[in-house]
Amino acid sequence: MRYDKAPMKTAGIYLHIPFCTKKCGYCDFNAYSGYKDGTKARYVDALCREIALRGDKSYRIPTVFFGGGTPTVLAASDLVRVLNTVREYFVLDDDAEISTEANPSDANEAYLRTLRGAGFNRLSFGVQTFDDRLLKMIDRVHTGRDAASAVASAKAAGFENISLDLMFGLPRQTLADVHRSLDTAFTLDVQHLSVYGLIVEERTPFWARRERGKLPLPTEATEAAMFAAVMERTANAGYTRYEISNYAKPGYESRHNQIYWRNEPYFGLGAGAAAYLDGARMANEKHPIRYADQCLAGQSPTVESETLSPDDTMGETMMLGLRLADGVSLAGFAARFGVTISERFGEAVSRNIEHGLLEQTSTHLRLTERGVFFASDVMADFL
Ligand code: SF4
């Protein structure tokens, strides 16, 4: 007799480490500086408690991502302990992508060897620029030289999947500065680049400075030229743009982030972490001390939970999927929702195609080259 097992559900796991050495002026992430080691140790205990509480072996886990904050402000042994706890309470794929964000100045070879030995296989360094003058201006604690030596240490420690985060549109940054940062990034020969334009978010020091007229940002035209330069130069250097801001050598696209852009399920563990499971979006208590109190008292730290209607889920699937260079699969959308993209969003699709911002291939709906520059306007049409 043959027994067919139902295929296991899959979900990524995101783990949030909310500590940084110093808060950057543009940052609106759930990140805090100035906490003592005892608070961090208590947070790690709490995170392990939450992992045990949420553990679910009915899911197959293809990706685990440590983000923040800056996960590498913790001791390497703490990150290893958290990863081992994840392994204890979830079923990880043998070839799971296990990433951590890292600050270049925390990343010495011994530290990175410990992570590699425990199974971490992808590093994402927050570099932003290699220009020390600009790094200072945005409150980063590392130098351009630290970033280059962190990449060398990562390679020596055995990492073969390394990503650098870079930024353009920084105060006082010129187009030539962006070219110089790209030159350095290319010489480091990493597998992946994330290159984001600066967004000045409300309630950040940069927002207040801009209000006072004290934030000398590049003009919109210069920023567009920077974005165009990033797209052209990364392509010439052998990176494929697979998402609006993400570029990879073949086979090194971030598997974890693609889960978000495809609107697929993921667990979110840690202070302020968001999760998307069984059609519901959830979020944890943001403050690390209150989060730790709740977890250590055996309580769930979830403070928000919303089950999305099919209409909301369709809108989010379009908004996220259009970020991908391939766009949204026509057949995949129809199979998931029982309705085609044109049946549900006919008007938004035709309008954006007419304006030259969207195009339909035989299999996908995607942004045009021009549409990439107006992505947020196009996406807003689907919500
Ligand atoms: S290092 Fe990253 S998370 Fe931390 S303050 Fe700076 S931008 Fe925010």
JSON list of N, CA and C in Angstrom, two decimals, residues 74-105:
[
{"chain": "A", "resi": 74, "resn": "LEU", "atom": "N", "xyz": [26.04, 41.43, 18.68]},
{"chain": "A", "resi": 74, "resn": "LEU", "atom": "CA", "xyz": [26.03, 40.32, 19.65]},
{"chain": "A", "resi": 74, "resn": "LEU", "atom": "C", "xyz": [27.30, 39.49, 19.47]},
{"chain": "A", "resi": 75, "resn": "ALA", "atom": "N", "xyz": [27.65, 38.75, 20.51]},
{"chain": "A", "resi": 75, "resn": "ALA", "atom": "CA", "xyz": [28.77, 37.81, 20.38]},
{"chain": "A", "resi": 75, "resn": "ALA", "atom": "C", "xyz": [28.40, 36.75, 19.34]},
{"chain": "A", "resi": 76, "resn": "ALA", "atom": "N", "xyz": [29.41, 36.24, 18.64]},
{"chain": "A", "resi": 76, "resn": "ALA", "atom": "CA", "xyz": [29.13, 35.20, 17.64]},
{"chain": "A", "resi": 76, "resn": "ALA", "atom": "C", "xyz": [28.44, 34.01, 18.31]},
{"chain": "A", "resi": 77, "resn": "SER", "atom": "N", "xyz": [28.84, 33.71, 19.55]},
{"chain": "A", "resi": 77, "resn": "SER", "atom": "CA", "xyz": [28.24, 32.54, 20.24]},
{"chain": "A", "resi": 77, "resn": "SER", "atom": "C", "xyz": [26.74, 32.77, 20.47]},
{"chain": "A", "resi": 78, "resn": "ASP", "atom": "N", "xyz": [26.31, 34.03, 20.65]},
{"chain": "A", "resi": 78, "resn": "ASP", "atom": "CA", "xyz": [24.87, 34.31, 20.82]},
{"chain": "A", "resi": 78, "resn": "ASP", "atom": "C", "xyz": [24.11, 34.03, 19.52]},
{"chain": "A", "resi": 79, "resn": "LEU", "atom": "N", "xyz": [24.69, 34.47, 18.39]},
{"chain": "A", "resi": 79, "resn": "LEU", "atom": "CA", "xyz": [24.00, 34.21, 17.11]},
{"chain": "A", "resi": 79, "resn": "LEU", "atom": "C", "xyz": [23.93, 32.71, 16.85]},
{"chain": "A", "resi": 80, "resn": "VAL", "atom": "N", "xyz": [25.00, 32.01, 17.20]},
{"chain": "A", "resi": 80, "resn": "VAL", "atom": "CA", "xyz": [25.02, 30.55, 17.00]},
{"chain": "A", "resi": 80, "resn": "VAL", "atom": "C", "xyz": [23.96, 29.89, 17.89]},
{"chain": "A", "resi": 81, "resn": "ARG", "atom": "N", "xyz": [23.85, 30.37, 19.12]},
{"chain": "A", "resi": 81, "resn": "ARG", "atom": "CA", "xyz": [22.85, 29.80, 20.03]},
{"chain": "A", "resi": 81, "resn": "ARG", "atom": "C", "xyz": [21.44, 30.00, 19.46]},
{"chain": "A", "resi": 82, "resn": "VAL", "atom": "N", "xyz": [21.18, 31.19, 18.93]},
{"chain": "A", "resi": 82, "resn": "VAL", "atom": "CA", "xyz": [19.85, 31.45, 18.36]},
{"chain": "A", "resi": 82, "resn": "VAL", "atom": "C", "xyz": [19.61, 30.53, 17.17]},
{"chain": "A", "resi": 83, "resn": "LEU", "atom": "N", "xyz": [20.63, 30.41, 16.30]},
{"chain": "A", "resi": 83, "resn": "LEU", "atom": "CA", "xyz": [20.45, 29.53, 15.12]},
{"chain": "A", "resi": 83, "resn": "LEU", "atom": "C", "xyz": [20.22, 28.08, 15.56]},
{"chain": "A", "resi": 84, "resn": "ASN", "atom": "N", "xyz": [20.96, 27.63, 16.56]},
{"chain": "A", "resi": 84, "resn": "ASN", "atom": "CA", "xyz": [20.78, 26.24, 17.02]},
{"chain": "A", "resi": 84, "resn": "ASN", "atom": "C", "xyz": [19.39, 26.04, 17.61]},
{"chain": "A", "resi": 85, "resn": "THR", "atom": "N", "xyz": [18.86, 27.08, 18.26]},
{"chain": "A", "resi": 85, "resn": "THR", "atom": "CA", "xyz": [17.50, 26.97, 18.81]},
{"chain": "A", "resi": 85, "resn": "THR", "atom": "C", "xyz": [16.49, 26.88, 17.66]},
{"chain": "A", "resi": 86, "resn": "VAL", "atom": "N", "xyz": [16.73, 27.65, 16.59]},
{"chain": "A", "resi": 86, "resn": "VAL", "atom": "CA", "xyz": [15.86, 27.55, 15.42]},
{"chain": "A", "resi": 86, "resn": "VAL", "atom": "C", "xyz": [15.89, 26.12, 14.89]},
{"chain": "A", "resi": 87, "resn": "ARG", "atom": "N", "xyz": [17.08, 25.54, 14.80]},
{"chain": "A", "resi": 87, "resn": "ARG", "atom": "CA", "xyz": [17.20, 24.16, 14.28]},
{"chain": "A", "resi": 87, "resn": "ARG", "atom": "C", "xyz": [16.45, 23.16, 15.17]},
{"chain": "A", "resi": 88, "resn": "GLU", "atom": "N", "xyz": [16.42, 23.47, 16.47]},
{"chain": "A", "resi": 88, "resn": "GLU", "atom": "CA", "xyz": [15.76, 22.54, 17.40]},
{"chain": "A", "resi": 88, "resn": "GLU", "atom": "C", "xyz": [14.24, 22.55, 17.23]},
{"chain": "A", "resi": 89, "resn": "TYR", "atom": "N", "xyz": [13.69, 23.72, 16.92]},
{"chain": "A", "resi": 89, "resn": "TYR", "atom": "CA", "xyz": [12.22, 23.84, 16.93]},
{"chain": "A", "resi": 89, "resn": "TYR", "atom": "C", "xyz": [11.59, 23.93, 15.54]},
{"chain": "A", "resi": 90, "resn": "PHE", "atom": "N", "xyz": [12.40, 24.01, 14.50]},
{"chain": "A", "resi": 90, "resn": "PHE", "atom": "CA", "xyz": [11.87, 24.04, 13.13]},
{"chain": "A", "resi": 90, "resn": "PHE", "atom": "C", "xyz": [12.62, 23.01, 12.29]},
{"chain": "A", "resi": 91, "resn": "VAL", "atom": "N", "xyz": [12.08, 22.71, 11.09]},
{"chain": "A", "resi": 91, "resn": "VAL", "atom": "CA", "xyz": [12.76, 21.77, 10.18]},
{"chain": "A", "resi": 91, "resn": "VAL", "atom": "C", "xyz": [13.40, 22.57, 9.05]},
{"chain": "A", "resi": 92, "resn": "LEU", "atom": "N", "xyz": [14.70, 22.77, 9.15]},
{"chain": "A", "resi": 92, "resn": "LEU", "atom": "CA", "xyz": [15.42, 23.53, 8.11]},
{"chain": "A", "resi": 92, "resn": "LEU", "atom": "C", "xyz": [15.79, 22.62, 6.95]},
{"chain": "A", "resi": 93, "resn": "ASP", "atom": "N", "xyz": [15.68, 23.16, 5.73]},
{"chain": "A", "resi": 93, "resn": "ASP", "atom": "CA", "xyz": [16.18, 22.43, 4.56]},
{"chain": "A", "resi": 93, "resn": "ASP", "atom": "C", "xyz": [17.68, 22.20, 4.72]},
{"chain": "A", "resi": 94, "resn": "ASP", "atom": "N", "xyz": [18.19, 21.10, 4.17]},
{"chain": "A", "resi": 94, "resn": "ASP", "atom": "CA", "xyz": [19.64, 20.84, 4.25]},
{"chain": "A", "resi": 94, "resn": "ASP", "atom": "C", "xyz": [20.43, 21.97, 3.60]},
{"chain": "A", "resi": 95, "resn": "ASP", "atom": "N", "xyz": [19.86, 22.53, 2.50]},
{"chain": "A", "resi": 95, "resn": "ASP", "atom": "CA", "xyz": [20.59, 23.61, 1.81]},
{"chain": "A", "resi": 95, "resn": "ASP", "atom": "C", "xyz": [20.01, 24.98, 2.14]},
{"chain": "A", "resi": 96, "resn": "ALA", "atom": "N", "xyz": [19.43, 25.11, 3.34]},
{"chain": "A", "resi": 96, "resn": "ALA", "atom": "CA", "xyz": [18.79, 26.39, 3.69]},
{"chain": "A", "resi": 96, "resn": "ALA", "atom": "C", "xyz": [19.78, 27.54, 3.55]},
{"chain": "A", "resi": 97, "resn": "GLU", "atom": "N", "xyz": [19.27, 28.67, 3.07]},
{"chain": "A", "resi": 97, "resn": "GLU", "atom": "CA", "xyz": [20.07, 29.90, 3.01]},
{"chain": "A", "resi": 97, "resn": "GLU", "atom": "C", "xyz": [20.02, 30.52, 4.41]},
{"chain": "A", "resi": 98, "resn": "ILE", "atom": "N", "xyz": [21.16, 30.66, 5.05]},
{"chain": "A", "resi": 98, "resn": "ILE", "atom": "CA", "xyz": [21.19, 31.20, 6.42]},
{"chain": "A", "resi": 98, "resn": "ILE", "atom": "C", "xyz": [22.05, 32.46, 6.41]},
{"chain": "A", "resi": 99, "resn": "SER", "atom": "N", "xyz": [21.38, 33.62, 6.50]},
{"chain": "A", "resi": 99, "resn": "SER", "atom": "CA", "xyz": [22.06, 34.91, 6.31]},
{"chain": "A", "resi": 99, "resn": "SER", "atom": "C", "xyz": [22.07, 35.71, 7.59]},
{"chain": "A", "resi": 100, "resn": "THR", "atom": "N", "xyz": [23.07, 36.53, 7.72]},
{"chain": "A", "resi": 100, "resn": "THR", "atom": "CA", "xyz": [22.99, 37.59, 8.72]},
{"chain": "A", "resi": 100, "resn": "THR", "atom": "C", "xyz": [23.47, 38.91, 8.14]},
{"chain": "A", "resi": 101, "resn": "GLU", "atom": "N", "xyz": [22.80, 39.98, 8.57]},
{"chain": "A", "resi": 101, "resn": "GLU", "atom": "CA", "xyz": [23.32, 41.30, 8.30]},
{"chain": "A", "resi": 101, "resn": "GLU", "atom": "C", "xyz": [24.52, 41.50, 9.22]},
{"chain": "A", "resi": 102, "resn": "ALA", "atom": "N", "xyz": [25.51, 42.29, 8.77]},
{"chain": "A", "resi": 102, "resn": "ALA", "atom": "CA", "xyz": [26.72, 42.45, 9.57]},
{"chain": "A", "resi": 102, "resn": "ALA", "atom": "C", "xyz": [27.27, 43.86, 9.39]},
{"chain": "A", "resi": 103, "resn": "ASN", "atom": "N", "xyz": [27.84, 44.37, 10.48]},
{"chain": "A", "resi": 103, "resn": "ASN", "atom": "CA", "xyz": [28.51, 45.66, 10.40]},
{"chain": "A", "resi": 103, "resn": "ASN", "atom": "C", "xyz": [29.98, 45.41, 10.09]},
{"chain": "A", "resi": 104, "resn": "PRO", "atom": "N", "xyz": [30.54, 46.11, 9.08]},
{"chain": "A", "resi": 104, "resn": "PRO", "atom": "CA", "xyz": [31.94, 45.84, 8.72]},
{"chain": "A", "resi": 104, "resn": "PRO", "atom": "C", "xyz": [32.91, 45.93, 9.90]},
{"chain": "A", "resi": 105, "resn": "SER", "atom": "N", "xyz": [32.65, 46.82, 10.88]},
{"chain": "A", "resi": 105, "resn": "SER", "atom": "CA", "xyz": [33.65, 46.95, 11.94]},
{"chain": "A", "resi": 105, "resn": "SER", "atom": "C", "xyz": [33.54, 45.85, 13.00]}
]
